[in-house]
């Protein structure tokens, strides 16, 4: 199996900038419905549940397709999938702008959007982790973890600033077309700087140091505790993505708060989400184990997660402040589950596959919020809704602590086998 990479630093920097910019914009566009929810509900176009169903269906399809996307980018050139995904997403956003009054058609278009984007994240991760010049890879991985929260934040800002919430989709569609063209031009300009080399897959055997054979992905999953990692990723993402519900929760719990002011308040939460990966990267340098860092972050979030149970009964600034801390810490934990853990599988050529799986479970975390928590908020109340968030946090804390020794052993064994 051959791998391609850049040795020219200028070419690598150009690809890193254009790639991260494109992915950040994609993150903004795929959250258009969540960003505009408070306006859509307030104007009576859809209920919270109807809006949640559209975004939820998107992430169900997106989650399933991430698995195939991860496998695809480990086998074929990933840059092709990025252009395809961006242009497909552009058509979907423009389609919603013209068809938003037809609910069924809007739902169908948004599902097609998920299909078009099936490879965008695995391809982005694959190019950063193996294609960029070596000295750029880890820095780019840290920065790309900022893409999602920054893109989501941009989506809420655009939704608040444009004249009508529908314009959010038009801006997204046009922007995607422009960035897809920039990406194509950038990649074509560096083709002459691409080098290739053969990958000799390392052998691995965690059960015996005598016979070392090529490890299957199933066995690799067992020895790394990948199942536990995926469940933690699901719970953590569900917690972080409650930020999409905050404007509606604040608006409905406090009569004096307008939709625009509720969205403005949520910018505080979104900024904290954007700062999370930077905190995670700092802790990576302090803690030797990724899961010790994650368990610490999730445990620190627990007392703050209890405060929103009194939403509507105490000052909304206290609610927003406590949620901001929870989102900051959950986002910092996401630095490890989103990118850094998948890097550990690169020596077996499975980093794209694992990145796709992690993104799939994270996407299901979106679904849990958009379907589950939105339905609870629709038919119950916000206190009960947030109680489920606290439960997810407890599950993530426990499983993260259980995974810690398994992961530490896996990392140590991996180092031994490759020395």
Tab-separated table of C-alpha atoms in Angstrom, residues 15-28 30 62 82 119-130 132 136-152 183 236 240 243 273-278 281 331 334-343 355 359:
chain	number	residue	atom	x	y	z
A	15	UNK	CA	-3.198	22.789	1.475
A	16	UNK	CA	-3.582	23.081	5.264
A	17	UNK	CA	-5.102	26.576	5.060
A	18	UNK	CA	-7.479	25.823	2.185
A	19	UNK	CA	-8.492	22.465	3.687
A	20	UNK	CA	-9.204	23.767	7.193
A	21	UNK	CA	-11.063	26.794	5.816
A	22	UNK	CA	-13.216	24.582	3.622
A	23	UNK	CA	-14.029	22.173	6.452
A	24	UNK	CA	-14.915	25.007	8.850
A	25	UNK	CA	-17.364	26.382	6.294
A	26	UNK	CA	-18.855	22.920	5.763
A	27	UNK	CA	-19.396	22.688	9.535
A	28	UNK	CA	-21.228	26.011	9.413
A	30	UNK	CA	-24.537	21.538	7.911
A	62	UNK	CA	-24.484	11.195	7.812
A	82	UNK	CA	-13.939	16.909	-0.546
A	119	UNK	CA	-16.469	11.572	3.004
A	120	UNK	CA	-15.685	15.195	3.852
A	121	UNK	CA	-14.472	14.683	7.433
A	122	UNK	CA	-12.617	11.346	6.897
A	123	UNK	CA	-10.929	12.871	3.820
A	124	UNK	CA	-9.992	16.026	5.725
A	125	UNK	CA	-8.554	13.988	8.589
A	126	UNK	CA	-6.679	11.644	6.244
A	127	UNK	CA	-5.040	14.499	4.338
A	128	UNK	CA	-3.999	16.277	7.531
A	129	UNK	CA	-2.681	13.182	9.312
A	130	UNK	CA	-0.714	11.685	6.408
A	132	UNK	CA	0.745	17.321	4.940
A	136	UNK	CA	2.487	20.657	9.958
A	137	UNK	CA	0.395	17.617	10.890
A	138	UNK	CA	-0.137	17.916	14.641
A	139	UNK	CA	-0.563	21.676	14.515
A	140	UNK	CA	-3.145	21.297	11.734
A	141	UNK	CA	-4.952	18.570	13.711
A	142	UNK	CA	-5.236	20.934	16.657
A	143	UNK	CA	-6.544	23.738	14.450
A	144	UNK	CA	-9.027	21.555	12.559
A	145	UNK	CA	-10.684	20.592	15.852
A	146	UNK	CA	-11.563	24.289	16.082
A	147	UNK	CA	-13.290	24.137	12.699
A	148	UNK	CA	-16.509	22.583	13.948
A	149	UNK	CA	-17.176	24.957	16.891
A	150	UNK	CA	-16.005	27.970	14.876
A	151	UNK	CA	-18.169	26.937	11.933
A	152	UNK	CA	-21.194	26.440	14.198
A	183	UNK	CA	-9.768	23.938	-2.923
A	236	UNK	CA	-19.701	13.597	24.833
A	240	UNK	CA	-21.724	19.425	23.610
A	243	UNK	CA	-25.683	24.188	22.540
A	273	UNK	CA	-16.999	25.426	22.506
A	274	UNK	CA	-14.445	26.948	20.127
A	275	UNK	CA	-11.925	27.373	22.959
A	276	UNK	CA	-12.354	23.758	24.083
A	277	UNK	CA	-9.845	22.195	21.645
A	278	UNK	CA	-7.182	24.670	22.775
A	281	UNK	CA	-4.329	20.498	23.423
A	331	UNK	CA	-15.446	20.403	23.798
A	334	UNK	CA	-13.708	16.241	22.100
A	335	UNK	CA	-10.183	17.232	21.087
A	336	UNK	CA	-9.174	13.668	21.942
A	337	UNK	CA	-12.185	11.755	20.587
A	338	UNK	CA	-12.409	13.779	17.363
A	339	UNK	CA	-8.808	13.680	16.150
A	340	UNK	CA	-6.016	12.757	18.519
A	341	UNK	CA	-7.150	9.203	19.300
A	342	UNK	CA	-7.594	8.337	15.610
A	343	UNK	CA	-3.966	9.331	14.943
A	355	UNK	CA	-11.888	8.817	12.205
A	359	UNK	CA	-17.429	10.878	13.529
